Coordinates of C-alpha atoms in Angstrom, one line a residue:
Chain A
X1 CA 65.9 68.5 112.3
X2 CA 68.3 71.1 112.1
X3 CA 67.0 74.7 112.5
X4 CA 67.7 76.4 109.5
X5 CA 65.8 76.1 106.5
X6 CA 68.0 74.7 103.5
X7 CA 67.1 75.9 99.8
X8 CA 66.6 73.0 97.3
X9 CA 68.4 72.4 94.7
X10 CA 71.5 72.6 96.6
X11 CA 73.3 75.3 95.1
X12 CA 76.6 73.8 93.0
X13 CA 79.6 74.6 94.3
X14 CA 82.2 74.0 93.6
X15 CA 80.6 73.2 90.1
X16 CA 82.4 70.0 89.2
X17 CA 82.0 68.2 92.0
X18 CA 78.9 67.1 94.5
X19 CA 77.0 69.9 96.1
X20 CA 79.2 71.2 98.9
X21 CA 75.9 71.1 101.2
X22 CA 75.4 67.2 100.8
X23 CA 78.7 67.1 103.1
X24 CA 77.0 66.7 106.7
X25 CA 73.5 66.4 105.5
X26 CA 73.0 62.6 106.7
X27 CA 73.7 63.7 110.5
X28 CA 70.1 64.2 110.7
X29 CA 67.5 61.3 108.7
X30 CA 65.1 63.8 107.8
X31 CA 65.6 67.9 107.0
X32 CA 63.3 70.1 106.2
X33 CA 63.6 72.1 103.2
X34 CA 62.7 74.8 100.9
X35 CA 61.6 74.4 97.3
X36 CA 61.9 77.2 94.5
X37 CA 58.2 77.4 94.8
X38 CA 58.6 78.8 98.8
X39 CA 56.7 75.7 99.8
X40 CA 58.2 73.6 102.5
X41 CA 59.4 69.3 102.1
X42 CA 60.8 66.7 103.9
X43 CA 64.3 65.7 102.8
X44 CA 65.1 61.7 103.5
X45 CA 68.8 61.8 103.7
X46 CA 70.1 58.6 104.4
X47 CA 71.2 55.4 101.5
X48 CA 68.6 52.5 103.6
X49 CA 66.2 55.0 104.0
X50 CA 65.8 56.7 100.3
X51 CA 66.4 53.2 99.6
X52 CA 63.3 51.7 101.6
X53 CA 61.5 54.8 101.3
X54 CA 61.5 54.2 97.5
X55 CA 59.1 50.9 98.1
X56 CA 57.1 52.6 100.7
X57 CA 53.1 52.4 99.8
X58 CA 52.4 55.1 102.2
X59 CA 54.5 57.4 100.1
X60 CA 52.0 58.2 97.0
X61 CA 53.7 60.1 94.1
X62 CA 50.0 61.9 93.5
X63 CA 51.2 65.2 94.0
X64 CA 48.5 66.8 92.3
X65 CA 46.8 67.4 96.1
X66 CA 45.8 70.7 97.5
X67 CA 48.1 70.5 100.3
X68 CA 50.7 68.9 98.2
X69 CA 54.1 71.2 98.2
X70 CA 55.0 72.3 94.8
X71 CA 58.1 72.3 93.2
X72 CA 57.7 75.7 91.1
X73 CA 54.6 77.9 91.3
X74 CA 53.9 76.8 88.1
X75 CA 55.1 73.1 87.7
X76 CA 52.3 71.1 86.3
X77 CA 55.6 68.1 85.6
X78 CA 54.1 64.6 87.8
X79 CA 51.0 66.4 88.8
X80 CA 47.9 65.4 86.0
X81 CA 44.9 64.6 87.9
X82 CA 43.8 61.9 85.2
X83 CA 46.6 59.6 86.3
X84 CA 47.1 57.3 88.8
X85 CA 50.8 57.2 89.5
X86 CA 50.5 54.8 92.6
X87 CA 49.7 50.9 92.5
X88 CA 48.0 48.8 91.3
X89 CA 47.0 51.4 88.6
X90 CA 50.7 52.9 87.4
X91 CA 52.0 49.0 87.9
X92 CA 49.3 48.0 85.1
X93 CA 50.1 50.8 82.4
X94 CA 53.9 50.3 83.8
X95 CA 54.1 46.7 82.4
X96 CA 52.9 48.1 79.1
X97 CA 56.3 49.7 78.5
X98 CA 58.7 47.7 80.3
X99 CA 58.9 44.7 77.8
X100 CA 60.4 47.5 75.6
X101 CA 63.0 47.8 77.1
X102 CA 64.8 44.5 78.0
X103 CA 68.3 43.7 78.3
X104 CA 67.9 41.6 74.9
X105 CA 65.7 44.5 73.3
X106 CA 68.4 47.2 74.6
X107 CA 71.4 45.3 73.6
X108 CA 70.1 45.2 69.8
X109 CA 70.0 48.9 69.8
X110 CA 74.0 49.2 70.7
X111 CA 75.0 48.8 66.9
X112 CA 72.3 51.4 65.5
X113 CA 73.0 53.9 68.7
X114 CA 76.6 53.5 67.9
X115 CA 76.2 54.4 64.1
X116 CA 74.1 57.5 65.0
X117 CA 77.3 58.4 67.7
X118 CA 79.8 57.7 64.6
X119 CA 77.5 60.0 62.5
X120 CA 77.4 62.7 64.9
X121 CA 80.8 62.6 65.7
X122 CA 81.3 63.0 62.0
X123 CA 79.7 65.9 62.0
X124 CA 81.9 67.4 65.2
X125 CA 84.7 66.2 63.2
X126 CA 84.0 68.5 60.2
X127 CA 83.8 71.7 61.9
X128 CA 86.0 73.9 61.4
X129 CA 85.3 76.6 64.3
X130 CA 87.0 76.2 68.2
X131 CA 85.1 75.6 70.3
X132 CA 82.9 73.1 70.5
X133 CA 79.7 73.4 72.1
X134 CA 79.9 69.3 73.2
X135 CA 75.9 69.8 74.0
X136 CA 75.0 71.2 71.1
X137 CA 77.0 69.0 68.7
X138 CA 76.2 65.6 70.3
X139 CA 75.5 65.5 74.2
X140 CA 71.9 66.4 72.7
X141 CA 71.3 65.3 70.0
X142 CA 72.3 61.7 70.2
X143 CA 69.6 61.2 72.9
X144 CA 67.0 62.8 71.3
X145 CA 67.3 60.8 67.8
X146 CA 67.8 57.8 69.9
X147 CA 64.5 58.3 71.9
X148 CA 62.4 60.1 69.0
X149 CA 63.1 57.4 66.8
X150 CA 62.1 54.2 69.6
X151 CA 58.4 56.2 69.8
X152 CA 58.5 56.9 65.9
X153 CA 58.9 60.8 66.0
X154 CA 59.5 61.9 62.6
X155 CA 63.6 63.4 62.2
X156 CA 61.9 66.3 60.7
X157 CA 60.0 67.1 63.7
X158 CA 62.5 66.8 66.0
X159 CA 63.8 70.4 66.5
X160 CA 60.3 71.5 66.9
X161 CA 59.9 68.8 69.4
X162 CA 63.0 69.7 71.6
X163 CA 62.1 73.4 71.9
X164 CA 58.6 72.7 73.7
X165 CA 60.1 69.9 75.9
X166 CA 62.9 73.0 76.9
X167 CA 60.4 75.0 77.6
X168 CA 58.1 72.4 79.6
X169 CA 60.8 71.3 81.5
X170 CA 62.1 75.2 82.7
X171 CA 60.7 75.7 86.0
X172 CA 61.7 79.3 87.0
X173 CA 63.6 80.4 83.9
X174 CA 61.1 81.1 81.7
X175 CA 58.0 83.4 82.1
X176 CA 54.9 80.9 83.0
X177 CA 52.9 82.1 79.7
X178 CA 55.8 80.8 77.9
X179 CA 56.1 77.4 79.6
X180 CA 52.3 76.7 79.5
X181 CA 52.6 77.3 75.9
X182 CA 55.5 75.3 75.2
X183 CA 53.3 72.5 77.5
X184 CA 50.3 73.1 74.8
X185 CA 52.5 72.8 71.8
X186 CA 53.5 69.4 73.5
X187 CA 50.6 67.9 74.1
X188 CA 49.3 69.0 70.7
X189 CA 52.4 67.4 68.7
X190 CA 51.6 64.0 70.6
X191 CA 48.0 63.9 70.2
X192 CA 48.8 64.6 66.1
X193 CA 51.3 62.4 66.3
X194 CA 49.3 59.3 68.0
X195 CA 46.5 60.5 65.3
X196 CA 48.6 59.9 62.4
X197 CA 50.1 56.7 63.9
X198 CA 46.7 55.3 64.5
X199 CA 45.9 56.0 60.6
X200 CA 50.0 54.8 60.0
X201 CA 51.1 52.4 62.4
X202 CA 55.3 51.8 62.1
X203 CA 57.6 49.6 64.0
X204 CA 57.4 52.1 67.0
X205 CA 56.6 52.0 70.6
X206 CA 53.6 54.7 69.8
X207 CA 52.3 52.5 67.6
X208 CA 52.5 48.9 69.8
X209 CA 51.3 51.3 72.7
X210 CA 48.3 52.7 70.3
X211 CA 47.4 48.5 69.2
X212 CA 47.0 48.1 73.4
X213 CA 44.5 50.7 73.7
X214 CA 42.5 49.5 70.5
X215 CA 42.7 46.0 71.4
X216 CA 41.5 46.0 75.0
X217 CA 39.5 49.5 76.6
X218 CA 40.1 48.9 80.0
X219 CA 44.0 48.3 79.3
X220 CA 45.1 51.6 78.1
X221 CA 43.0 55.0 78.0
X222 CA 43.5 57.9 75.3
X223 CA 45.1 60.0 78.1
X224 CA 47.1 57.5 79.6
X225 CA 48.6 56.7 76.3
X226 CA 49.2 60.8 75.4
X227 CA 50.6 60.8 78.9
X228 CA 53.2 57.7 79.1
X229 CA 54.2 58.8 75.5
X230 CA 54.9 62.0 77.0
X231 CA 56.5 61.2 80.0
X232 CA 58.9 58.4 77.5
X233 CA 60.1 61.2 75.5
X234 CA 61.0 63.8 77.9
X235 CA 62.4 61.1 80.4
X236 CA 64.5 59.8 77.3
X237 CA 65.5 62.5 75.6
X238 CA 66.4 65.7 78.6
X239 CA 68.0 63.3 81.4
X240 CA 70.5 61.3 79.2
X241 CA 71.6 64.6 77.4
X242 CA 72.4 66.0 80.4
X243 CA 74.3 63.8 81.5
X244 CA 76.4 63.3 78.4
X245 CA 77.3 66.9 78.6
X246 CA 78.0 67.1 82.2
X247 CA 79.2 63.9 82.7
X248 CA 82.0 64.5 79.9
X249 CA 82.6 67.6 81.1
X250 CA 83.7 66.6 84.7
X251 CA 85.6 63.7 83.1
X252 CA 87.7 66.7 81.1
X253 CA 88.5 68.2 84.2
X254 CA 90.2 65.2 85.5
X255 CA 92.4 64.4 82.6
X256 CA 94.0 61.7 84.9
X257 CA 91.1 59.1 84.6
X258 CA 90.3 60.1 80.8
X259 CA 93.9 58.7 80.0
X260 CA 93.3 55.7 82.8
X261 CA 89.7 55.1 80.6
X262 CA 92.3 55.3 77.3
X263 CA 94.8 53.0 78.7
X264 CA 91.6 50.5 79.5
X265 CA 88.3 50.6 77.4
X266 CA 87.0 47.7 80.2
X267 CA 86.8 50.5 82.3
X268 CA 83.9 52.3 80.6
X269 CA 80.9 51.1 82.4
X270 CA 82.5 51.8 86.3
X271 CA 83.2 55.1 84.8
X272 CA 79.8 55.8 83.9
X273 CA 78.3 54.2 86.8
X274 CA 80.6 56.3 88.8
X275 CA 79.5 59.6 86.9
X276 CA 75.9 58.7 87.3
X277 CA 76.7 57.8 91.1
X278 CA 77.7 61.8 91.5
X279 CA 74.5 63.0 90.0
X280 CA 76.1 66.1 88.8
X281 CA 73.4 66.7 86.4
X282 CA 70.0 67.6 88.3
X283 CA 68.6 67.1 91.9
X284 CA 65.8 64.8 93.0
X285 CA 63.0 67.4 93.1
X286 CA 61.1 64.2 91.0
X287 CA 61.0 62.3 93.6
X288 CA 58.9 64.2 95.4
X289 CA 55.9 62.1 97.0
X290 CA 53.0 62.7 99.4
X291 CA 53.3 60.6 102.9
X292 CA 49.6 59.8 103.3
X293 CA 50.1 58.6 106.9
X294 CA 52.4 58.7 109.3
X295 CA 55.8 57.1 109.1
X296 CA 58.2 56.5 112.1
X297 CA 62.1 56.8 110.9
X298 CA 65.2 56.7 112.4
X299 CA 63.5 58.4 116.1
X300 CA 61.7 60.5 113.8
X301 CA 57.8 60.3 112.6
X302 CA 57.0 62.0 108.8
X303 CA 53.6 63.0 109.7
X304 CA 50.5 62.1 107.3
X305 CA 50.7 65.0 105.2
X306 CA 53.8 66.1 104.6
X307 CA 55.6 66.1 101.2
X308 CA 58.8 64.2 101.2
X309 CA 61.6 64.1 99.2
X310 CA 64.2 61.0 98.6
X311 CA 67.3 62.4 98.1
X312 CA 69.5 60.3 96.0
X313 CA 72.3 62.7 95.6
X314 CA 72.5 62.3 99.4
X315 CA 72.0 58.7 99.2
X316 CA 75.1 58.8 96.8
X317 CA 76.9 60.3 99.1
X318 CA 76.4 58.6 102.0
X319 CA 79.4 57.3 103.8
X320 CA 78.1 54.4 105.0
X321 CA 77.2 53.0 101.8
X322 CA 80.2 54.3 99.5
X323 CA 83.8 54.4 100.7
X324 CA 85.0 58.0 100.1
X325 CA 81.5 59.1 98.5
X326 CA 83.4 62.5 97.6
X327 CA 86.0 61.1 95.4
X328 CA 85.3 60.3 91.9
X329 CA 86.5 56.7 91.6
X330 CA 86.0 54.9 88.1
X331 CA 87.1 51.8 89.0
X332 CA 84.3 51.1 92.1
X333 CA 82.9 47.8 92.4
X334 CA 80.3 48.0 94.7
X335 CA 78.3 50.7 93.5
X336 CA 74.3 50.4 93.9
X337 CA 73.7 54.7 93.4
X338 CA 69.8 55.6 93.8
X339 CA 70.3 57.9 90.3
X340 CA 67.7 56.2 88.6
X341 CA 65.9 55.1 91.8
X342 CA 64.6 52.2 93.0
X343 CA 61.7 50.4 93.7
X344 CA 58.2 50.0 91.3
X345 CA 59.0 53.3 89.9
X346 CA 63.1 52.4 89.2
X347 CA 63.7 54.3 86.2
X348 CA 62.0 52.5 82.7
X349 CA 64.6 53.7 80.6
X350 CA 67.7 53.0 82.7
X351 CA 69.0 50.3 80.8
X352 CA 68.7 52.5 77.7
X353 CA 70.4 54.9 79.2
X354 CA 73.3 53.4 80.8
X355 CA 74.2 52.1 77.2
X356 CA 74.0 55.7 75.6
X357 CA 76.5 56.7 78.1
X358 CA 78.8 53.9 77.2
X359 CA 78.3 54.0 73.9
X360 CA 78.8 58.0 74.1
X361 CA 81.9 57.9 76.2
X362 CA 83.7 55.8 74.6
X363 CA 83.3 57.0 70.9
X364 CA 84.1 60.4 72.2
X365 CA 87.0 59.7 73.4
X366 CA 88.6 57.2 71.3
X367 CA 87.4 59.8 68.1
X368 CA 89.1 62.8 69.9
X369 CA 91.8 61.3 72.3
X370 CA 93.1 64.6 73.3
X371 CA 89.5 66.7 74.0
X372 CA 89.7 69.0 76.4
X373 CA 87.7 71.5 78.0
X374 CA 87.8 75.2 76.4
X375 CA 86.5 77.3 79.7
X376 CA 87.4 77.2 83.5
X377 CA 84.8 75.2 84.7
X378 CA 83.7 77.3 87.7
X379 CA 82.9 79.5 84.1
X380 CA 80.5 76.6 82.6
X381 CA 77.0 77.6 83.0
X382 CA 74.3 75.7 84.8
X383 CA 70.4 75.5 83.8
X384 CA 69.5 76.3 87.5
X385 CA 66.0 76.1 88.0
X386 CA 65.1 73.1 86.2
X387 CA 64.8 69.8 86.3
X388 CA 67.8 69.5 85.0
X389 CA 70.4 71.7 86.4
X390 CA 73.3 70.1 84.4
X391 CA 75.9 72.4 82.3
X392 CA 74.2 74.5 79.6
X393 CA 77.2 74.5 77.5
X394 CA 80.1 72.9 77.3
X395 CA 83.1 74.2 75.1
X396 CA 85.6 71.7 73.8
X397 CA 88.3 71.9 71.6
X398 CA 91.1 69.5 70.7
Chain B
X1 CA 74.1 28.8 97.0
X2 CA 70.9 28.4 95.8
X3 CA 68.9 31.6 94.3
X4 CA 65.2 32.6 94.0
X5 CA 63.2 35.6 92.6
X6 CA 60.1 37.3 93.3
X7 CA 59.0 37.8 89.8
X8 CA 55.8 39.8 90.9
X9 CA 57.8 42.6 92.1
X10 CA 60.4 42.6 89.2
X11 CA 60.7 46.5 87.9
X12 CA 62.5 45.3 84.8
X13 CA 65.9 46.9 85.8
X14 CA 67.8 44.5 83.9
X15 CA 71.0 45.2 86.1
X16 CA 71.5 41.4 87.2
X17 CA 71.3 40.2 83.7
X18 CA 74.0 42.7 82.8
X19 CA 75.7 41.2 85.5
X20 CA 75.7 37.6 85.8
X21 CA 73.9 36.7 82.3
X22 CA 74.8 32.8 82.8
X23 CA 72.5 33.1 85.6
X24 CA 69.9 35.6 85.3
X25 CA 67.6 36.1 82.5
X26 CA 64.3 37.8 81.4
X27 CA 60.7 36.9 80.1
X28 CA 59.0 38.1 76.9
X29 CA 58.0 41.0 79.5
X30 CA 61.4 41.2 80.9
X31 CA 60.6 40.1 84.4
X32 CA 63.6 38.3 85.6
X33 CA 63.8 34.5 85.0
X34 CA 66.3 31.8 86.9
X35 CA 68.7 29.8 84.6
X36 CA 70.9 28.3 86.9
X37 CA 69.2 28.3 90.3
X38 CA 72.2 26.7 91.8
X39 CA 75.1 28.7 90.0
X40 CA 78.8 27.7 90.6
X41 CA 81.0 28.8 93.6
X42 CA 82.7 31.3 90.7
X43 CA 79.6 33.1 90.4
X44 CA 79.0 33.5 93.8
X45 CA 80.4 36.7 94.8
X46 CA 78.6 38.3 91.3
X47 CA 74.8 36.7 92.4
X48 CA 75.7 38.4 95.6
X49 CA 76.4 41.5 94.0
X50 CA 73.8 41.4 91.7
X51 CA 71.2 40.5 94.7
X52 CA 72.9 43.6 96.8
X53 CA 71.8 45.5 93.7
X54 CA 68.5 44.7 92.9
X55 CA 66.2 48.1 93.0
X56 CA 63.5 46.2 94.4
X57 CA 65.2 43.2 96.0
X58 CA 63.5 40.9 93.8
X59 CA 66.0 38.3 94.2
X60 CA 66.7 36.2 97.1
X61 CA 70.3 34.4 97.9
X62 CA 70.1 31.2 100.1
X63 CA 73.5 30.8 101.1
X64 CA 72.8 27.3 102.9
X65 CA 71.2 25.7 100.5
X66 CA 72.4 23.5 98.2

């Protein structure tokens, strides 16, 4: 382990590209770093071992321990005590969900998500001021009416919905009274709105996820249900924003491969595989897990105890793996990334995702074929200190 | 070639149906189901790839087989 203690997140610069730290991290399998809460974690740094790591038993994601490291003083995100996040338990309550979203189930969602993207771009269209704040316009809210109407949130409560999950998700911006508040108003929209879905059921995921707990007790408790409701929306909604915005925006900066993408529509899905391989939208701090016995790696043992964290954006990166990690290369063919994980707890919603980001790119740029950046990007700012630590805005004109 | 799966440990990534769909396919709970469990030498390199890819290596190529 080296002897310095690095800071995590990695800081971003330069801000369109991979954090410059990430470099010659994978020298060393493990390295020992600091969170924003002061507390110290184990960084896994290499592809096989985030990879293996990922499937490792003896890594619980219960992080609601005393002697757990935190992620923010605060941060109550992946740490309720009423839920069982390891196996067989979250494997049970997992299943629930999954079925929703299918290849077959995902793929009849492309021509309604398209029509919201035409809608929204519609609205862009229309506006008569320059710049364009691309998050703002439709980096956000494509994701969120996507997600929000899946569960059955009502469009009227939506705004409402995406100021407490803002707030939730800030993890040093805000002052702790205002997060834990923005937390209450959360839970307290959920709980109304699995009330009124119990007395209303729609064609919703809420509402198939509210007939499993009436139907069978021991399938699905009152919590779980407010909690993997919860959990669906913020994981929905926040990541896939993020990465619309920043994604897009480091595409801008390389006008080259937004004309290659023009020249060859095929090449959409590399291209957002590619921007997703870069992770240029948020850190790993959600992976972080509790080792709760030892673990011999690479020469070196993770003692019983120790929080760990699998660093995909290291994984990403590493050379072994990816041919020239540090270059941005749409057209890759071999490109396994560890952005949505891997594992039981590979990402629900990934399929979902990847096809907003298709979907999202390509309208965007066939509606405004010569959309460029309106700011230098080392000038965009960054949410540090979230979750998320994509851009914040992103000014386009064309 | 000749490919199997683990459906216990299926996470539902849906990544080799995307990939080779005249091969792979999913169940009503969308844990991954076989279609052609000995696919044509075309397919090979993309069973392969999608094998590579699996998050949980749920699905196992046996290249001797026939």
């Amino acid at each position: 382990m080296s002897a310095e203690t690095l800071r995590y997140p990695f800081p971003w610069t330069p801000p369109m590209e991979p954090p410059e730290a990430l470099r010659d991290l994978r020298k060393e399998p493990v390295v020992e770093v600091t969170l924003p809460s002061g507390d110290k974690a184990l960084l896994v740094t290499r592809y096989k071992d985030v990879r293996k790591l990922f499937a490792d038993k003896r890594l619980s994601r219960n992080i609601a321990r005393p002697d757990a490291a935190r992620i923010s003083a605060d941060n109550e995100l992946f740490m309720d005590p009423n839920i069982d996040p390891d196996p067989p338990e979250h494997t049970r309550v997992r299943g629930l969900v999954t079925k929703a979203f299918t290849a077959r189930r995902i793929e009849r969602l492309r021509p309604w998500v398209q029509k919201i993207t035409d809608e929204l771009l519609d609205e862009m269209e229309r506006q008569q001021e320059r710049p364009v704040d691309l998050n703002e316009t439709f980096a956000f809210p494509l994701p969120i009416r996507v997600i929000c109407q899946l569960l059955g949130v009502p469009p009227e409560d939506q705004d409402q919905f995406r100021k407490s999950v803002d707030g939730f998700l800030s993890v040093t911006r805000m002052p702790p009274e205002e997060v834990a508040k923005c937390r209450q108003d959360l839970w307290k929209y959920l709980g109304d709105l699995i009330a009124s879905k119990t007395e209303n059921p729609g064609d919703d995921l809420v509402s198939e996820l509210i007939k499993v707990r009436d139907e069978d007790n021991n399938k699905l408790s009152e919590h779980e249900l407010h909690f993997w409701v919860q959990g669906l929306l913020i994981a929905g909604y926040v990541t896939t924003a993020s990465q619309i915005g920043t994604g897009t925006a480091v595409l801008l900066h390389n006008r080259d491969l937004v004309e290659e993408i023009q020249q060859d529509w095929s090449l959409v899905p590399s291209a957002v595989e590619e921007l997703l391989r870069t992770q240029i939208m948020g850190s790993s701090v959600g992976t972080l897990r509790y080792a709760i016995d030892d673990i011999p790696l690479e020469g070196y043992t993770i003692p019983k105890g120790s929080s760990v964290l699998l660093s995909e954006e290291s994984a990403n990166m590493d050379e072994t793996v990816f041919e020239d990690p540090f270059t941005l290369d749409i057209r890759r063919k071999e490109n396994h990334h560890m952005t949505f994980g891997a594992g039981l707890h590979y990402c629900v919603g990934a399929a979902l995702a990847r096809m907003e980001l298709q979907v999202a790119t390509e309208s965007l740029l066939r509606r405004f074929p010569d959309i460029r950046l309106a700011a230098k990007a080392e000038e965009l700012p960054r949410s540090l200190g979230g979750f998320m630590e994509g851009f914040t805005e992103v000014p386009v004109e064309w | 070639m000749r490919v199997t799966v683990t459906q216990g440990t299926c996470a539902v990534a849906s990544l080799c149906v995307y990939r080779v769909p005249q091969v792979f396919d999913q169940d009503e709970d969308g844990h991954v189901v076989v279609l052609e469990e000995r696919p044509p030498p075309e397919l090979h390199a993309d069973v392969r790839r999608a094998a590579r890819g699996c998050p949980t290596q749920t699905i196992r190529v046996h290249e001797d087989e026939f």
